[in-house]
Amino acid sequence: MPEETLLAFDIGVKRIGVAMGNTLMREARPLEIIPAGTRDSRFARIAALFKEWQPQRIVVGLSLAADGGEQPMTVQCRRFANQIYGRFGLPVVLVDERYSSMIAQSQRKLKRGEGDDALAAAVILQRYFDDPLAIELPTAMPVAKSPAASVPDGEGADAPPVAAQSSDAPPPISPETSS
């Protein structure tokens, strides 16, 4: 497998955490925090990061309830993943991000008002690197028919659903059948 650079995103209401890593070192590191701002300002900054880092794959944290079920933020994460795919055409994988912020906070003492979003994005990306059973489905393969996977504002609506990865779910296909 050739070396790939990956960018990871931790989607929040007020901020988006960004981390980067590559498949050679398999080590994630926090990169920056993007203020929520307008959609145009967010995607302008993301486009600049893509130009600077030239990633071959994107990881987006999928916000799930403690029991693994969907919640309102799950829809936002799926929408963001579809928008990334629609705008940039790169493979996108969703990774269970439960407790990533708590883990990030435990790794470093934060100053008052300092965000942990980039650290949480690094935790999410590290989960992707560390899971030996993680198999990414082709981006165009449907995951599950769910209203949460739709994109109501039309942004990236033509983009196919992205693959989801759960750290405690078995891989959907066997390694022998993937290419």
PDB file of C-alpha atoms in Angstrom, residues 55-169:
ATOM      1  CA  PRO A  55      -4.264  14.410   1.663  1.00  0.00           C
ATOM      2  CA  GLN A  56      -5.263  11.237  -0.141  1.00  0.00           C
ATOM      3  CA  ARG A  57      -7.903  10.223   2.427  1.00  0.00           C
ATOM      4  CA  ILE A  58     -10.132  11.996   4.949  1.00  0.00           C
ATOM      5  CA  VAL A  59     -11.332  10.737   8.334  1.00  0.00           C
ATOM      6  CA  VAL A  60     -14.386  12.336   9.941  1.00  0.00           C
ATOM      7  CA  GLY A  61     -15.398  11.622  13.517  1.00  0.00           C
ATOM      8  CA  LEU A  62     -18.943  10.277  13.709  1.00  0.00           C
ATOM      9  CA  SER A  63     -20.711  11.579  16.781  1.00  0.00           C
ATOM     10  CA  LEU A  64     -22.788   8.813  18.343  1.00  0.00           C
ATOM     11  CA  ALA A  65     -24.751   8.493  21.567  1.00  0.00           C
ATOM     12  CA  ALA A  66     -23.122   6.544  24.401  1.00  0.00           C
ATOM     13  CA  ASP A  67     -25.144   3.462  23.410  1.00  0.00           C
ATOM     14  CA  GLY A  68     -23.909   3.700  19.799  1.00  0.00           C
ATOM     15  CA  GLY A  69     -27.174   5.084  18.472  1.00  0.00           C
ATOM     16  CA  GLU A  70     -27.575   8.193  16.402  1.00  0.00           C
ATOM     17  CA  GLN A  71     -28.148  11.647  17.854  1.00  0.00           C
ATOM     18  CA  PRO A  72     -28.684  15.100  16.298  1.00  0.00           C
ATOM     19  CA  MET A  73     -24.934  15.728  15.839  1.00  0.00           C
ATOM     20  CA  THR A  74     -24.633  12.445  13.907  1.00  0.00           C
ATOM     21  CA  VAL A  75     -26.552  14.064  11.048  1.00  0.00           C
ATOM     22  CA  GLN A  76     -24.121  17.015  11.025  1.00  0.00           C
ATOM     23  CA  CYS A  77     -21.107  14.685  10.857  1.00  0.00           C
ATOM     24  CA  ARG A  78     -22.557  12.717   7.958  1.00  0.00           C
ATOM     25  CA  ARG A  79     -23.474  15.953   6.164  1.00  0.00           C
ATOM     26  CA  PHE A  80     -19.941  17.290   6.610  1.00  0.00           C
ATOM     27  CA  ALA A  81     -18.439  14.027   5.321  1.00  0.00           C
ATOM     28  CA  ASN A  82     -20.679  14.143   2.241  1.00  0.00           C
ATOM     29  CA  GLN A  83     -19.778  17.805   1.667  1.00  0.00           C
ATOM     30  CA  ILE A  84     -16.058  16.986   1.842  1.00  0.00           C
ATOM     31  CA  TYR A  85     -16.510  14.163  -0.643  1.00  0.00           C
ATOM     32  CA  GLY A  86     -18.685  16.301  -2.923  1.00  0.00           C
ATOM     33  CA  ARG A  87     -16.277  19.265  -2.938  1.00  0.00           C
ATOM     34  CA  PHE A  88     -12.934  17.473  -3.050  1.00  0.00           C
ATOM     35  CA  GLY A  89     -13.679  13.963  -4.361  1.00  0.00           C
ATOM     36  CA  LEU A  90     -11.403  12.270  -1.818  1.00  0.00           C
ATOM     37  CA  PRO A  91     -12.207   8.991  -0.049  1.00  0.00           C
ATOM     38  CA  VAL A  92     -13.873   9.700   3.296  1.00  0.00           C
ATOM     39  CA  VAL A  93     -14.303   7.295   6.190  1.00  0.00           C
ATOM     40  CA  LEU A  94     -16.397   7.908   9.295  1.00  0.00           C
ATOM     41  CA  VAL A  95     -14.856   6.756  12.580  1.00  0.00           C
ATOM     42  CA  ASP A  96     -16.684   6.422  15.891  1.00  0.00           C
ATOM     43  CA  GLU A  97     -15.615   9.445  17.909  1.00  0.00           C
ATOM     44  CA  ARG A  98     -17.231   8.591  21.241  1.00  0.00           C
ATOM     45  CA  TYR A  99     -15.204   9.887  24.204  1.00  0.00           C
ATOM     46  CA  SER A 100     -12.493  11.392  21.958  1.00  0.00           C
ATOM     47  CA  SER A 101     -12.815  14.796  23.678  1.00  0.00           C
ATOM     48  CA  MET A 102     -12.500  13.222  27.132  1.00  0.00           C
ATOM     49  CA  ILE A 103      -9.402  11.326  26.002  1.00  0.00           C
ATOM     50  CA  ALA A 104      -7.945  14.510  24.497  1.00  0.00           C
ATOM     51  CA  GLN A 105      -8.559  16.430  27.720  1.00  0.00           C
ATOM     52  CA  SER A 106      -6.882  13.702  29.766  1.00  0.00           C
ATOM     53  CA  GLN A 107      -3.793  13.800  27.534  1.00  0.00           C
ATOM     54  CA  ARG A 108      -3.031  17.453  28.122  1.00  0.00           C
ATOM     55  CA  LYS A 109      -3.896  20.022  30.732  1.00  0.00           C
ATOM     56  CA  LEU A 110      -5.800  22.729  28.865  1.00  0.00           C
ATOM     57  CA  LYS A 111      -5.789  26.404  29.768  1.00  0.00           C
ATOM     58  CA  ARG A 112      -9.124  28.105  30.402  1.00  0.00           C
ATOM     59  CA  GLY A 113     -10.894  28.701  27.087  1.00  0.00           C
ATOM     60  CA  GLU A 114      -8.434  26.545  25.138  1.00  0.00           C
ATOM     61  CA  GLY A 115     -10.185  24.077  22.856  1.00  0.00           C
ATOM     62  CA  ASP A 116      -9.454  20.376  22.718  1.00  0.00           C
ATOM     63  CA  ASP A 117     -10.917  19.961  19.219  1.00  0.00           C
ATOM     64  CA  ALA A 118      -7.630  19.411  17.341  1.00  0.00           C
ATOM     65  CA  LEU A 119      -6.509  16.937  20.016  1.00  0.00           C
ATOM     66  CA  ALA A 120      -9.851  15.111  19.686  1.00  0.00           C
ATOM     67  CA  ALA A 121      -9.360  14.977  15.900  1.00  0.00           C
ATOM     68  CA  ALA A 122      -5.951  13.388  16.524  1.00  0.00           C
ATOM     69  CA  VAL A 123      -7.573  10.793  18.828  1.00  0.00           C
ATOM     70  CA  ILE A 124     -10.075   9.974  16.064  1.00  0.00           C
ATOM     71  CA  LEU A 125      -7.337   9.633  13.442  1.00  0.00           C
ATOM     72  CA  GLN A 126      -5.233   7.496  15.786  1.00  0.00           C
ATOM     73  CA  ARG A 127      -8.231   5.168  16.218  1.00  0.00           C
ATOM     74  CA  TYR A 128      -8.301   4.770  12.457  1.00  0.00           C
ATOM     75  CA  PHE A 129      -4.562   3.948  12.396  1.00  0.00           C
ATOM     76  CA  ASP A 130      -4.676   1.601  15.410  1.00  0.00           C
ATOM     77  CA  ASP A 131      -7.644  -0.558  14.443  1.00  0.00           C
ATOM     78  CA  PRO A 132      -6.081  -3.592  12.713  1.00  0.00           C
ATOM     79  CA  LEU A 133      -9.511  -4.766  11.550  1.00  0.00           C
ATOM     80  CA  ALA A 134     -10.448  -1.422  10.037  1.00  0.00           C
ATOM     81  CA  ILE A 135     -11.461  -1.910   6.445  1.00  0.00           C
ATOM     82  CA  GLU A 136     -12.679   1.037   4.485  1.00  0.00           C
ATOM     83  CA  LEU A 137     -15.451   0.385   2.038  1.00  0.00           C
ATOM     84  CA  PRO A 138     -15.287   2.127  -1.330  1.00  0.00           C
ATOM     85  CA  THR A 139     -16.734   5.598  -0.930  1.00  0.00           C
ATOM     86  CA  ALA A 140     -19.495   4.923  -3.446  1.00  0.00           C
ATOM     87  CA  MET A 141     -20.812   1.844  -1.606  1.00  0.00           C
ATOM     88  CA  PRO A 142     -24.085   2.548   0.241  1.00  0.00           C
ATOM     89  CA  VAL A 143     -23.814   2.081   3.982  1.00  0.00           C
ATOM     90  CA  ALA A 144     -27.328   1.974   5.370  1.00  0.00           C
ATOM     91  CA  LYS A 145     -30.497   3.631   4.227  1.00  0.00           C
ATOM     92  CA  SER A 146     -31.034   6.225   6.893  1.00  0.00           C
ATOM     93  CA  PRO A 147     -32.520   9.696   6.808  1.00  0.00           C
ATOM     94  CA  ALA A 148     -29.414  10.799   8.723  1.00  0.00           C
ATOM     95  CA  ALA A 149     -27.264  10.086   5.655  1.00  0.00           C
ATOM     96  CA  SER A 150     -29.149  12.575   3.494  1.00  0.00           C
ATOM     97  CA  VAL A 151     -27.988  16.105   2.934  1.00  0.00           C
ATOM     98  CA  PRO A 152     -31.027  18.364   3.339  1.00  0.00           C
ATOM     99  CA  ASP A 153     -29.379  21.630   2.285  1.00  0.00           C
ATOM    100  CA  GLY A 154     -28.316  20.195  -1.077  1.00  0.00           C
ATOM    101  CA  GLU A 155     -24.624  20.698  -0.364  1.00  0.00           C
ATOM    102  CA  GLY A 156     -22.894  17.575  -1.630  1.00  0.00           C
ATOM    103  CA  ALA A 157     -26.283  15.932  -2.180  1.00  0.00           C
ATOM    104  CA  ASP A 158     -24.999  14.128  -5.263  1.00  0.00           C
ATOM    105  CA  ALA A 159     -22.176  12.583  -3.280  1.00  0.00           C
ATOM    106  CA  PRO A 160     -22.590   8.932  -2.375  1.00  0.00           C
ATOM    107  CA  PRO A 161     -22.744   8.002   1.297  1.00  0.00           C
ATOM    108  CA  VAL A 162     -19.431   7.445   3.011  1.00  0.00           C
ATOM    109  CA  ALA A 163     -18.313   4.314   4.793  1.00  0.00           C
ATOM    110  CA  ALA A 164     -18.710   4.115   8.538  1.00  0.00           C
ATOM    111  CA  GLN A 165     -16.240   2.450  10.858  1.00  0.00           C
ATOM    112  CA  SER A 166     -17.016   1.569  14.428  1.00  0.00           C
ATOM    113  CA  SER A 167     -14.216   0.599  16.738  1.00  0.00           C
ATOM    114  CA  ASP A 168     -16.355  -2.153  18.256  1.00  0.00           C
ATOM    115  CA  ALA A 169     -18.136  -3.425  15.146  1.00  0.00           C
TER     116      ALA A 169
END
